[in-house]
Backbone as ProteinMPNN parsed JSONL, in Angstrom:
{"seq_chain_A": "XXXXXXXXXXXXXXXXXXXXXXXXXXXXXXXXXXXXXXXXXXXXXXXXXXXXXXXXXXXXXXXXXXXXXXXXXXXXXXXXXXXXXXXXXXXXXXXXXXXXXXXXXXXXXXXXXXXXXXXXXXXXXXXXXXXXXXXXXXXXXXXXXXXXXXXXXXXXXXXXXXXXXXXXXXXXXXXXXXXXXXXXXXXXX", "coords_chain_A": {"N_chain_A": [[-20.732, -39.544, -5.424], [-21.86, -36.439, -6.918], [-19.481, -33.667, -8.032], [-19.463, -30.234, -8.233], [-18.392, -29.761, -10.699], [-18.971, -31.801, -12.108], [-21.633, -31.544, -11.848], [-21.991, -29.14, -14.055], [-20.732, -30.603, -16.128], [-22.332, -32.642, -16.771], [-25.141, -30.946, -17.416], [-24.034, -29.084, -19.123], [-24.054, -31.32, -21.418], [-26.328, -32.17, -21.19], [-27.399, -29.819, -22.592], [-27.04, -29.873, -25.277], [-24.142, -28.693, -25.757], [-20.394, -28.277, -26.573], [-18.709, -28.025, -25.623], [-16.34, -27.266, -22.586], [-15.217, -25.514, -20.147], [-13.252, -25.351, -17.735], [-12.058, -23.263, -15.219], [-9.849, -22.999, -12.636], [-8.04, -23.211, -9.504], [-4.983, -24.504, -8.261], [-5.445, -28.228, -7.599], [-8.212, -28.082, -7.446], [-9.674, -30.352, -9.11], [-10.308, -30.256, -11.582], [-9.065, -31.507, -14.197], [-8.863, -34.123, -12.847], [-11.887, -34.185, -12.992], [-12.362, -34.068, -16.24], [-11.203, -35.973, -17.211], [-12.0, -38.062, -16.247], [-14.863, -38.168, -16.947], [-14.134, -38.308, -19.833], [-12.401, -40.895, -20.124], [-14.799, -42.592, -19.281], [-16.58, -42.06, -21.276], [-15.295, -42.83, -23.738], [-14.814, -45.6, -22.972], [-17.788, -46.276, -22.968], [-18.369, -45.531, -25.783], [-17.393, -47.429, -28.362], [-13.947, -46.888, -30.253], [-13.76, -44.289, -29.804], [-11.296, -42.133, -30.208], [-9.311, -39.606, -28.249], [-7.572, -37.026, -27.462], [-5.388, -35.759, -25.629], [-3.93, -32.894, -24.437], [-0.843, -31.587, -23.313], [1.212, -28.663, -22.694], [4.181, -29.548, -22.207], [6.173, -32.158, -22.068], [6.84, -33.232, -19.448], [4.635, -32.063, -17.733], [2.712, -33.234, -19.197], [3.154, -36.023, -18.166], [3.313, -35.977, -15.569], [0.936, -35.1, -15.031], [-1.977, -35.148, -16.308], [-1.388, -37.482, -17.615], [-0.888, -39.196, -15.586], [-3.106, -38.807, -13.758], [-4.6, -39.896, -14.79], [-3.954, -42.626, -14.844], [-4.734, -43.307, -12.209], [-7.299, -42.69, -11.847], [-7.875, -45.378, -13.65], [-7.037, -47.201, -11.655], [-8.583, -46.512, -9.879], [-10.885, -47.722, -10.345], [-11.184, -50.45, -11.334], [-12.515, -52.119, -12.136], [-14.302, -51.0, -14.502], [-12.258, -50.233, -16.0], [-11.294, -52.368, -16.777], [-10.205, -53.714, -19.176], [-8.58, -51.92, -19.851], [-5.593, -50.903, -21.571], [-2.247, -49.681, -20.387], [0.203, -47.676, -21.829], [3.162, -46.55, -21.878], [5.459, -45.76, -23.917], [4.442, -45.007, -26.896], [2.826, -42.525, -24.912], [-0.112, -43.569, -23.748], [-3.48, -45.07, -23.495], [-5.13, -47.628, -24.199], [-8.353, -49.37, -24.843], [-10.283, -51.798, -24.509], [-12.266, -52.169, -26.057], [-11.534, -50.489, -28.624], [-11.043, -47.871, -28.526], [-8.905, -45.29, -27.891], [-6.853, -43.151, -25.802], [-4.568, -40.648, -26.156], [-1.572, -38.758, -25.003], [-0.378, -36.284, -25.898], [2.781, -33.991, -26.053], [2.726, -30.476, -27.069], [4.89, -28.485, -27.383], [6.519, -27.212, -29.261], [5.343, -24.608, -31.172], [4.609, -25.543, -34.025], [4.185, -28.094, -34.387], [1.959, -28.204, -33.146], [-0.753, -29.337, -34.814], [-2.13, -31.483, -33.823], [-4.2, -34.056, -33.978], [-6.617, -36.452, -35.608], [-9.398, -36.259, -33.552], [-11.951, -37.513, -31.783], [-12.213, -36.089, -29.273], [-11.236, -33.405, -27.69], [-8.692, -32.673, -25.529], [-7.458, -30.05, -23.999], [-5.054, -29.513, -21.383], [-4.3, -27.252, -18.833], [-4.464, -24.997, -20.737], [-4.19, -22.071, -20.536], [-1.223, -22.129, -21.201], [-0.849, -22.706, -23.691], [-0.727, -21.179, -27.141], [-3.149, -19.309, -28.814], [-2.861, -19.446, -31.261], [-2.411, -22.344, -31.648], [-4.092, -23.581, -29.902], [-6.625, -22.924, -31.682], [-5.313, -24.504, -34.154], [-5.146, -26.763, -33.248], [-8.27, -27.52, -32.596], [-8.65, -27.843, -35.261], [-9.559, -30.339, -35.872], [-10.946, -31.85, -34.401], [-13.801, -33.62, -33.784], [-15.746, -34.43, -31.921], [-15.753, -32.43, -29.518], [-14.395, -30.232, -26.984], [-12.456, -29.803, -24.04], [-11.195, -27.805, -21.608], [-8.756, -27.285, -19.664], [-7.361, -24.703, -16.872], [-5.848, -22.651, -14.906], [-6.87, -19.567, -12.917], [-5.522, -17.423, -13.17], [-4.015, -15.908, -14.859], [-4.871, -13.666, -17.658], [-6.1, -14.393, -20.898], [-6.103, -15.811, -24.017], [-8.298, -17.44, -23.823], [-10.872, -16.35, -23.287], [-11.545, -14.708, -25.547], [-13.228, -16.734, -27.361], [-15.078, -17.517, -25.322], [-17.507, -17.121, -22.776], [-18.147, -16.244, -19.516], [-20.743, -17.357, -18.512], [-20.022, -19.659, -19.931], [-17.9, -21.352, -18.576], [-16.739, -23.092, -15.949], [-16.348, -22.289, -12.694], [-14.13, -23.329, -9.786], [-12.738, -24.348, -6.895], [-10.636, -25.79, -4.621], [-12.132, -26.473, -2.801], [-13.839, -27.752, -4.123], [-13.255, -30.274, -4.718], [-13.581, -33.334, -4.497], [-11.891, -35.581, -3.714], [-9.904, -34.595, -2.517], [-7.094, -35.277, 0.152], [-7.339, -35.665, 3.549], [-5.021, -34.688, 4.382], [-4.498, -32.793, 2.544], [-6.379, -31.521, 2.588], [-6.348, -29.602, 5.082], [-4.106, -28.601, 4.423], [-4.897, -27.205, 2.782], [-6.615, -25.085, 4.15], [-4.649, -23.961, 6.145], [-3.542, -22.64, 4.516], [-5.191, -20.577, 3.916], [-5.673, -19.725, 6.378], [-3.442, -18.366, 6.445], [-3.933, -15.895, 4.837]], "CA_chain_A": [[-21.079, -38.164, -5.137], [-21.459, -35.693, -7.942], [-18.983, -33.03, -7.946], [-19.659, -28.713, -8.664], [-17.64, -29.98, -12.09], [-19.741, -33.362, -12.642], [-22.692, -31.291, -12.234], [-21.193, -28.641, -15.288], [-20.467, -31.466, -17.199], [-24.116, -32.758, -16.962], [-25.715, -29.482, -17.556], [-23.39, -28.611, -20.724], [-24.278, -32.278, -22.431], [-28.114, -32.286, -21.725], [-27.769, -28.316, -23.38], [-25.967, -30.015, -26.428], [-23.096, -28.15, -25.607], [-19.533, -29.394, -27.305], [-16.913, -27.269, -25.276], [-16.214, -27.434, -21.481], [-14.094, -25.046, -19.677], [-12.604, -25.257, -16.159], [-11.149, -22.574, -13.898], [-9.689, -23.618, -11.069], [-7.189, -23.279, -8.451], [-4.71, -25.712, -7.51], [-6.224, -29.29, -6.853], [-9.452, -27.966, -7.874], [-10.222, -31.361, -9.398], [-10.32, -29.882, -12.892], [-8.214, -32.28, -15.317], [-9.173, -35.624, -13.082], [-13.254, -34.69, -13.038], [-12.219, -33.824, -16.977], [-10.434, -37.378, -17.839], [-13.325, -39.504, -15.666], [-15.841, -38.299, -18.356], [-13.346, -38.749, -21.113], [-12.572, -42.145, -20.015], [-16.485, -43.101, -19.118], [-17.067, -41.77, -22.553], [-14.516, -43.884, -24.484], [-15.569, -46.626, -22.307], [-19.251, -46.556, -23.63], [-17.988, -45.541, -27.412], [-16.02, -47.863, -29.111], [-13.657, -46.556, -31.557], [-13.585, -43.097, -29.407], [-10.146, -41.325, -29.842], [-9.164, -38.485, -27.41], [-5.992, -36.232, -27.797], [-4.941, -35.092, -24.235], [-2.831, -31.831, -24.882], [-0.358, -30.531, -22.747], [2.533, -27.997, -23.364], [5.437, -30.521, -22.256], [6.022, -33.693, -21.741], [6.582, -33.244, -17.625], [3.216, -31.309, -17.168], [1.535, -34.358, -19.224], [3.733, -37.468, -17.379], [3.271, -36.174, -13.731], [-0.502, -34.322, -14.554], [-2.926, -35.759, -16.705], [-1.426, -38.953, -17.775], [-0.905, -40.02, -13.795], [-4.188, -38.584, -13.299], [-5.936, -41.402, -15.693], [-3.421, -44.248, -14.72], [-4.804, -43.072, -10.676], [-8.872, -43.152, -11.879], [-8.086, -46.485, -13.788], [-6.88, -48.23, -10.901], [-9.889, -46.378, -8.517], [-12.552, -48.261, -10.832], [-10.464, -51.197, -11.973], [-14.113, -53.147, -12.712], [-14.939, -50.247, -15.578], [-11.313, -50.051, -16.696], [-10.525, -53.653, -16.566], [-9.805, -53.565, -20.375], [-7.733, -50.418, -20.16], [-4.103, -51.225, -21.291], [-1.854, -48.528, -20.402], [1.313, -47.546, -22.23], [3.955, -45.327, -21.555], [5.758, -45.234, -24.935], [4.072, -43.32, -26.802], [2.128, -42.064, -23.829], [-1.404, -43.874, -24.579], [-4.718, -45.713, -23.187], [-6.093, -48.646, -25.158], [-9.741, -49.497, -24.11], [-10.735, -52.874, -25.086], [-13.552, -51.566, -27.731], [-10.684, -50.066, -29.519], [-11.252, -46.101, -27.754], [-7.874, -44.053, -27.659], [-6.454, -42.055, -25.559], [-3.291, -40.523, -26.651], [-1.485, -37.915, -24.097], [0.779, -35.445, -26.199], [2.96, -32.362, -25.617], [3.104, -29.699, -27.911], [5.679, -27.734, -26.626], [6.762, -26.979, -30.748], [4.135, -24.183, -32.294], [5.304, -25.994, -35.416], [3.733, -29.732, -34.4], [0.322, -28.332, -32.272], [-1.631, -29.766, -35.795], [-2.93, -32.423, -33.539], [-4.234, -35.75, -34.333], [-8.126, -36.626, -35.674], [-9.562, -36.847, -32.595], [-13.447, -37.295, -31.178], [-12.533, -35.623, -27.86], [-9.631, -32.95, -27.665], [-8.33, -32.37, -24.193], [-6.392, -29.167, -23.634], [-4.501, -29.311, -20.295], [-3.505, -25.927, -18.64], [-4.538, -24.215, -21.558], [-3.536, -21.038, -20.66], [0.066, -22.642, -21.166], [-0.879, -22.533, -25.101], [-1.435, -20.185, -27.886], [-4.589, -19.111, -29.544], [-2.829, -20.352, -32.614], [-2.041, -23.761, -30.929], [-5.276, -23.737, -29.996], [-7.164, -23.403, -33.389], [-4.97, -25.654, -34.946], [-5.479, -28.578, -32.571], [-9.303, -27.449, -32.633], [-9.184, -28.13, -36.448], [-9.032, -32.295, -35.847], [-11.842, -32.421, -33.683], [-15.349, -34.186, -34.59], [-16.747, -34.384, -31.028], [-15.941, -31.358, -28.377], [-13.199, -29.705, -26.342], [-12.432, -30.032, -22.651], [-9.711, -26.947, -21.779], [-8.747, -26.223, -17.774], [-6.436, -23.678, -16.75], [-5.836, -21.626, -13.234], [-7.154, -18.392, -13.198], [-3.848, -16.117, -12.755], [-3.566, -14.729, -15.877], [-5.795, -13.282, -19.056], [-5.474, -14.982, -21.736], [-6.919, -15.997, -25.596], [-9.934, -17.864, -23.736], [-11.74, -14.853, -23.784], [-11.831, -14.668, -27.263], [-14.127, -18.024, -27.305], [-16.123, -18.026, -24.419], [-18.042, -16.007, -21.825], [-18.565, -16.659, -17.785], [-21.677, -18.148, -18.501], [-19.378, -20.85, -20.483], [-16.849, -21.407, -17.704], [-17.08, -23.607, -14.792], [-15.097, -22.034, -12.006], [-14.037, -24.669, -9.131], [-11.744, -23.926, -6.26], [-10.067, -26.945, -3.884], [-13.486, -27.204, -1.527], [-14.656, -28.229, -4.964], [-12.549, -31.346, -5.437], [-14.142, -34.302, -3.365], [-11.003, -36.556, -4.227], [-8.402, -34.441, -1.643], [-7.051, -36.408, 0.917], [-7.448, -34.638, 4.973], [-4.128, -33.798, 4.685], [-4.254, -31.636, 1.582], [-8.0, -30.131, 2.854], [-5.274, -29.22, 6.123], [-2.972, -27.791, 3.725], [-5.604, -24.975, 2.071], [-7.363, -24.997, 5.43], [-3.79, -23.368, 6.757], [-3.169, -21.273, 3.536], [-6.552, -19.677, 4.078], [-6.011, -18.563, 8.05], [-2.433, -16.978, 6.735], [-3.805, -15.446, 3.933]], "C_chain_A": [[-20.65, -37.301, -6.328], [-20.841, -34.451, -7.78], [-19.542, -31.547, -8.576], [-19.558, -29.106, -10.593], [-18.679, -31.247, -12.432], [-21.025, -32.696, -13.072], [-22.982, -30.3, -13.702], [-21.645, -29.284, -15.783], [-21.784, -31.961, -17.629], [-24.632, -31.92, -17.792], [-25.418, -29.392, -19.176], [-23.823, -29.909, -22.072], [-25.42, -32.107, -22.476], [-28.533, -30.395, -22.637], [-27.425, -28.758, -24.941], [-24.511, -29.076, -26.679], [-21.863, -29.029, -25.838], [-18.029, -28.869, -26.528], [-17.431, -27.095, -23.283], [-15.024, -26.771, -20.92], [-14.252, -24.795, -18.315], [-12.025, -24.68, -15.991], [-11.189, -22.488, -12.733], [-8.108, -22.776, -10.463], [-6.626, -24.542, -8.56], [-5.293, -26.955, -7.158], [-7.625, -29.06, -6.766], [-10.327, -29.134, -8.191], [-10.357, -31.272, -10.716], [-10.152, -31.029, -13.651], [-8.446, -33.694, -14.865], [-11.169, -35.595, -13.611], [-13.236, -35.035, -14.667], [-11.933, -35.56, -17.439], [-11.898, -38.287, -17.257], [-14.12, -39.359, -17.18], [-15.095, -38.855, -19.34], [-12.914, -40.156, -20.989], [-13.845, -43.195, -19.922], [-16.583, -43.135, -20.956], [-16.303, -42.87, -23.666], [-15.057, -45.347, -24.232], [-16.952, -47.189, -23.106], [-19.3, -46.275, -24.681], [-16.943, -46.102, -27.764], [-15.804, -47.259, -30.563], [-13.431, -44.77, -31.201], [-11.959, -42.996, -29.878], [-10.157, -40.026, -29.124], [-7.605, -38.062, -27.461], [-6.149, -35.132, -26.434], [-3.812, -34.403, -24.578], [-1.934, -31.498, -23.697], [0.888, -30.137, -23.22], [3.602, -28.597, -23.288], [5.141, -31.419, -21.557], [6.026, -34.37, -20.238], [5.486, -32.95, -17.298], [2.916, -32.751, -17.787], [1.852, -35.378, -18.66], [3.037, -37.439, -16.204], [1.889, -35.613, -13.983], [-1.24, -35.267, -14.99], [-2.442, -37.199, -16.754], [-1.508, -39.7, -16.359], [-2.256, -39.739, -13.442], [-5.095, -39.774, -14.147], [-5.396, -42.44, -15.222], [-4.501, -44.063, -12.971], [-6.56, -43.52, -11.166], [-8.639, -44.49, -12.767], [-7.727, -47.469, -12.654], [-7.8, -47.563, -9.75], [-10.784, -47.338, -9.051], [-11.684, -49.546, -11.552], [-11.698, -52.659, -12.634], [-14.425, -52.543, -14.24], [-13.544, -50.641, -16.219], [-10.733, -51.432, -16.771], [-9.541, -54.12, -17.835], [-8.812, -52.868, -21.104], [-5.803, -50.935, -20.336], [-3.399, -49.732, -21.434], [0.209, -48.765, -21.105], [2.522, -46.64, -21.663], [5.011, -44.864, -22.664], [5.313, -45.524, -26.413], [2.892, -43.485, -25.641], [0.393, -42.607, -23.88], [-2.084, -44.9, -23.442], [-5.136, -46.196, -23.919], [-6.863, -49.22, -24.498], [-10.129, -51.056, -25.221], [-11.779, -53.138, -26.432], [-12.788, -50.853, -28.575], [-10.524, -48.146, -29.653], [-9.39, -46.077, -27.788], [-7.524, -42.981, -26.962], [-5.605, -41.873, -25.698], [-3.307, -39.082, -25.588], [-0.004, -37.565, -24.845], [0.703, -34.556, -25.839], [3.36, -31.528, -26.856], [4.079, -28.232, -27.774], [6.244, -26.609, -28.168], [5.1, -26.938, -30.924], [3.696, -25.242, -33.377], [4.172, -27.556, -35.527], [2.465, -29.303, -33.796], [-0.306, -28.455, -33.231], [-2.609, -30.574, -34.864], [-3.201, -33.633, -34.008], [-5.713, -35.526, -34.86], [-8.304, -37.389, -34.587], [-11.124, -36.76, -32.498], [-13.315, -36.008, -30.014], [-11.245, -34.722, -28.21], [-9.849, -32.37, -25.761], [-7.401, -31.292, -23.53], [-6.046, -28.634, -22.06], [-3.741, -28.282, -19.79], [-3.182, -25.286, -19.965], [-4.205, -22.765, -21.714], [-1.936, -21.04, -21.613], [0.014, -22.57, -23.126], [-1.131, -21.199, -26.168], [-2.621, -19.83, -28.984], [-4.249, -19.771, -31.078], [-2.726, -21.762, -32.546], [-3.549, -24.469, -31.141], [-6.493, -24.024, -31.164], [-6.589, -24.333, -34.209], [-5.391, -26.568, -34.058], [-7.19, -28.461, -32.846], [-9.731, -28.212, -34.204], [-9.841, -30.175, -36.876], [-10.254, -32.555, -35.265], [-13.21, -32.552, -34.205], [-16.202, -34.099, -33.539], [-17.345, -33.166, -30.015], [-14.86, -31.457, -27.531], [-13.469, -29.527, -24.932], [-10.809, -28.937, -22.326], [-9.834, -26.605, -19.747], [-7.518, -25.28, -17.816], [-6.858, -23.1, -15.2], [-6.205, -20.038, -13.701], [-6.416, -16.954, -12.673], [-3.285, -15.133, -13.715], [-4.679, -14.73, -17.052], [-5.194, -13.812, -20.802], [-7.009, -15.302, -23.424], [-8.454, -16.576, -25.367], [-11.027, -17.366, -23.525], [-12.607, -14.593, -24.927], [-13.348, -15.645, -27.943], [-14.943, -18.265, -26.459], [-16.44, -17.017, -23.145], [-17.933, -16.604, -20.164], [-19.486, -17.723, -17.554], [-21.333, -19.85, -18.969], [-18.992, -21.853, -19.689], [-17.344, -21.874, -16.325], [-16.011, -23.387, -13.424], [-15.279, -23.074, -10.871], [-12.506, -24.217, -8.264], [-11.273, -25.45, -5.148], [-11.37, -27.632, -2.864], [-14.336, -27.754, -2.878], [-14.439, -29.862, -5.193], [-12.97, -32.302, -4.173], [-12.83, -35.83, -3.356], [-9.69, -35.73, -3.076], [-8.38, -35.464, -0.113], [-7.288, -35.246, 2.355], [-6.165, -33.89, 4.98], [-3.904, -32.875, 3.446], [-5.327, -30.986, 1.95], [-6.843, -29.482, 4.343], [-4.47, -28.043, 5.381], [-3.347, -26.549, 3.385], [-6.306, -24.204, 3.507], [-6.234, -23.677, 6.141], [-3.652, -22.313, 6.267], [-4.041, -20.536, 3.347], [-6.472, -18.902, 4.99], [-4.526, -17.862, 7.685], [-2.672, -16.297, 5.817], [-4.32, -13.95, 4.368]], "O_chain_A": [[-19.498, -37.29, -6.762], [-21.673, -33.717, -7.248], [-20.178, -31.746, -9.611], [-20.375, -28.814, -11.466], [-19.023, -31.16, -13.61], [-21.572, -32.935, -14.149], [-23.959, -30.55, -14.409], [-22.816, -29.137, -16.134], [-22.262, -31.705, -18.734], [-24.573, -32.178, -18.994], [-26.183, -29.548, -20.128], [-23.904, -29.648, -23.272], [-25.919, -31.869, -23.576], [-29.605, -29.99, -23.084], [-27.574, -27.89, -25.801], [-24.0, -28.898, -27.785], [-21.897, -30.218, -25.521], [-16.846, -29.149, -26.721], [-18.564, -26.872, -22.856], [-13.911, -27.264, -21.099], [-15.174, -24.164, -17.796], [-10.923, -25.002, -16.436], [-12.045, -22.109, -11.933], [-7.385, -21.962, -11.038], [-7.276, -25.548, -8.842], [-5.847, -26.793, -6.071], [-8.286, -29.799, -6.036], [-11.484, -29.168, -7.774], [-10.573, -32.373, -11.223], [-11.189, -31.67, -13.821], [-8.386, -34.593, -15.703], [-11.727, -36.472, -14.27], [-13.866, -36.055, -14.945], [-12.806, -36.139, -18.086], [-12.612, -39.019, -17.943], [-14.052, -40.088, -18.169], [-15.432, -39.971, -19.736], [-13.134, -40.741, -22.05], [-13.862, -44.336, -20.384], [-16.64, -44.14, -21.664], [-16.983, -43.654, -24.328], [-15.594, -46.078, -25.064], [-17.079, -48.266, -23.689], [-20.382, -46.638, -25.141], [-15.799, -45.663, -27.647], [-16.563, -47.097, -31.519], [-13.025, -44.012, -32.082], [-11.407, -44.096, -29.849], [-11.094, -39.283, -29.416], [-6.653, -38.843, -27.492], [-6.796, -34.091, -26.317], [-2.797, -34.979, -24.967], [-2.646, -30.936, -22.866], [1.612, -30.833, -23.931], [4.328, -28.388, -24.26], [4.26, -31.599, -20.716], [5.541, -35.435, -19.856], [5.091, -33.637, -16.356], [2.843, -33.62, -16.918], [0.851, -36.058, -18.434], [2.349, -38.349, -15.743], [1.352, -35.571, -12.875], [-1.337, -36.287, -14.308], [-2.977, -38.058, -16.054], [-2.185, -40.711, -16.173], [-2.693, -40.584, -12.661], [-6.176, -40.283, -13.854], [-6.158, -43.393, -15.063], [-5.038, -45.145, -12.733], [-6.996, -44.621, -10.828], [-9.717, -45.052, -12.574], [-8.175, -48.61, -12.773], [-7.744, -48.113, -8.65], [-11.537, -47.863, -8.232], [-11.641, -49.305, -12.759], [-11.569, -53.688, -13.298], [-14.747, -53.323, -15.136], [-13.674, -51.496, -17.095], [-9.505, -51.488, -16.831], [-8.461, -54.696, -17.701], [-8.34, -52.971, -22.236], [-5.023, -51.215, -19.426], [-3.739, -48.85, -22.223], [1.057, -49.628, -20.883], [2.203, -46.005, -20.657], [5.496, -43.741, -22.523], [5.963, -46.356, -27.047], [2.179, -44.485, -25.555], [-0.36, -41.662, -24.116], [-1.375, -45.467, -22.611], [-5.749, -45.476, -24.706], [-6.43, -49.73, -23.465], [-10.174, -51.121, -26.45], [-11.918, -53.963, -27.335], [-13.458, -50.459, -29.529], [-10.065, -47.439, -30.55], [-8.804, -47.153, -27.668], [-7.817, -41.863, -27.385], [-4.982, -42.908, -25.463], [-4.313, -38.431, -25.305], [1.077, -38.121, -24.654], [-0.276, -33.952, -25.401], [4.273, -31.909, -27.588], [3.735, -27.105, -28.131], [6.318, -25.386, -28.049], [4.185, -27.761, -30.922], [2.549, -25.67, -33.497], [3.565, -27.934, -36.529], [1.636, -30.204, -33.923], [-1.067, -27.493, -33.135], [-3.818, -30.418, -35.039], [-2.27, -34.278, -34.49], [-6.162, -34.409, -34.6], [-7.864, -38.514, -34.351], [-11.624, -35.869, -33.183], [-14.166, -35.125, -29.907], [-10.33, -35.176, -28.897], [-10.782, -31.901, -25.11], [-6.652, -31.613, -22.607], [-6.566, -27.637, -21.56], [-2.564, -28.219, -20.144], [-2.038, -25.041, -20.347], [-3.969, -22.266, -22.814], [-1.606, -20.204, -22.455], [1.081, -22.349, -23.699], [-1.806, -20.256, -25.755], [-2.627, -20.42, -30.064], [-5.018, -20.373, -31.827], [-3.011, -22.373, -33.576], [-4.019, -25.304, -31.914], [-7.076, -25.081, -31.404], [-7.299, -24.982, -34.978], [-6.308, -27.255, -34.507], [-7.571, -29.482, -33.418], [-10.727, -28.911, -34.39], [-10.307, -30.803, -37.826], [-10.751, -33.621, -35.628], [-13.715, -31.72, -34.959], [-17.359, -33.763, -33.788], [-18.506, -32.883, -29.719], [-14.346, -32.548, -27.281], [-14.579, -29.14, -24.566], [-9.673, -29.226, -22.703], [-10.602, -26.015, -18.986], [-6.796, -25.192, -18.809], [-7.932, -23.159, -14.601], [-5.801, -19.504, -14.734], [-6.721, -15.931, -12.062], [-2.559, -14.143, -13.626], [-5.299, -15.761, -17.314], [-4.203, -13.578, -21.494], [-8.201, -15.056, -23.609], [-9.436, -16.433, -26.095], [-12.103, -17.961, -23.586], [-13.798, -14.371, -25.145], [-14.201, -15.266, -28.745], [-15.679, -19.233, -26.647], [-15.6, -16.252, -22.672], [-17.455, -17.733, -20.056], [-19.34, -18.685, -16.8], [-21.936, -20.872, -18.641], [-19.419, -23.002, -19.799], [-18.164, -21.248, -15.653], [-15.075, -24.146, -13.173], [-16.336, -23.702, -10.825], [-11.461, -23.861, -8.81], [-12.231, -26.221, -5.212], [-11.52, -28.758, -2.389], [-15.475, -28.176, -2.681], [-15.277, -30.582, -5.734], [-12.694, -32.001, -3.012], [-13.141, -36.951, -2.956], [-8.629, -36.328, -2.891], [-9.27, -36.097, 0.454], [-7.395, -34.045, 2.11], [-6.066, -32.748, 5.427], [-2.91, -32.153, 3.53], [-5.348, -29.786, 1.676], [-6.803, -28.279, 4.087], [-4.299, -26.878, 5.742], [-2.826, -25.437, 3.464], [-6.421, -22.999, 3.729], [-6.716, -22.635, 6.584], [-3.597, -21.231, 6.851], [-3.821, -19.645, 2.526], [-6.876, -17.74, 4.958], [-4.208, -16.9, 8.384], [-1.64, -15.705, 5.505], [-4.336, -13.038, 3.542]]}, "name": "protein", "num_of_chains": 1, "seq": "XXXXXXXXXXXXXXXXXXXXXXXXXXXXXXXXXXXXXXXXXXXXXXXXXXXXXXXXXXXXXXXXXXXXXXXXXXXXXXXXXXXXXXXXXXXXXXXXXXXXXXXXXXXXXXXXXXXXXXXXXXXXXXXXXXXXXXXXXXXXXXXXXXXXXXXXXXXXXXXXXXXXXXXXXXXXXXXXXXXXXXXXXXXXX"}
C-alpha cells in the first residue's frame, strides 16, 4: 500500500525533481517512508552512497539508524545482503551501496561526506550553514524531514508546493495501539 509520502516521492522523481521535503508530526512516517526509498534505491544502484544526517548521535541511534535496521528486517528477501554495523554507524549492501548515519552536532565537522543521496534528519535541528555545507557533497538529491513547530531556514529553499506535509493518519506502519494513542490526544485536544 502506497503511502500520502510514497505517493510525493513518486510524483517528485517522474517531475525530475532532486530534493524531497517532509513535514510531519510525530510518527508521521516521514524518516522511515524517507530511508525505504533510500534503501530501495541503493539496493537497485550499486556503488550508491547515502549520508544520513542527524544533529547527535542519540537522535541518529534511536531514529533513523533503528528505523533502517526495523525496514531491513520487514523485507529481509530485498535486504538479504544488507550488513549492518554499528561502529561507525553504517549499511553495507552487497553491490557495494553505502549508507553511513552521522551526527553533526559540531558546526565545525557538518562538511559531510561525497555522497549520491544526502539525508537530513529533523532538519530543523540544523543550520542553514550546516545545511549548505553538507549540500556541497551531493551528486544525486536531498531528502530533509522536520516537525512543523517552528520557522526555520527551509523557507529560504523551498515553497509549499515543494513540501510534503503528512500527519500520523498518514503513516500506514502505526501499530492500533499508537492509532489509540493520537485517537485519545485528538478527543482532549
Amino acid at each position: 500500500m502506497a503511502s500520502k509520502i510514497d505517493d510525493y516521492i513518486g510524483r517528485r522523481v517522474a517531475e525530475g525533481k532532486s530534493s524531497f521535503v517532509l513535514r510531519g508530526g510525530r510518527r508521521s512516517g516521514k524518516t522511515f517512508a524517507a530511508l525505504r526509498f533510500l534503501m530501495l534505491f541503493s539496493e537497485g544502484y550499486p556503488g550508491t552512497v547515502v549520508n544520513v544526517a542527524s544533529m547527535t548521535a542519540e537522535q541518529g541511534r534511536l531514529g533513523a539508524y533503528a528505523d533502517a535496521k526495523t525496514i531491513r528486517e520487514l523485507a529481509p528477501t530485498i535486504y538479504n545482503d544488507v550488513e549492518v554495523l554499528s561502529s561507525p554507524r553504517e549499511m553495507r549492501f552487497g553491490n557495494g551501496s553505502r549508507m553511513h548515519f552521522s551526527q553533526y552536532g559540531n558546526s565545525e565537522t557538518a562538511k559531510g561526506i561525497a555522497c549520491d543521496w544526502l539525508f537530513v534528519n529533523e532538519a530543523n535541528n540544523f543550520t542553514k550553514q550546516q545545511y549548505v555545507d553538507l549540500m556541497a557533497n551531493v551528486r544525486r538529491g536531498v531528502f530533509l524531514d522536520y516537525n512543523p513547530n517552528v520557522k526555520f531556514w527551509v523557507d529560504d529553499f523551498f515553497t509549499d508546493a515543494d513540501i510534503c506535509d503528512s500527519t500520523w493518519r498518514d503513516n500506514p506502519y502505526l501499530t492500533r495501539v499508537q492509532q489509540e494513542y493520537f485517537e485519545t490526544l485528538k478527543q482532549q485536544a
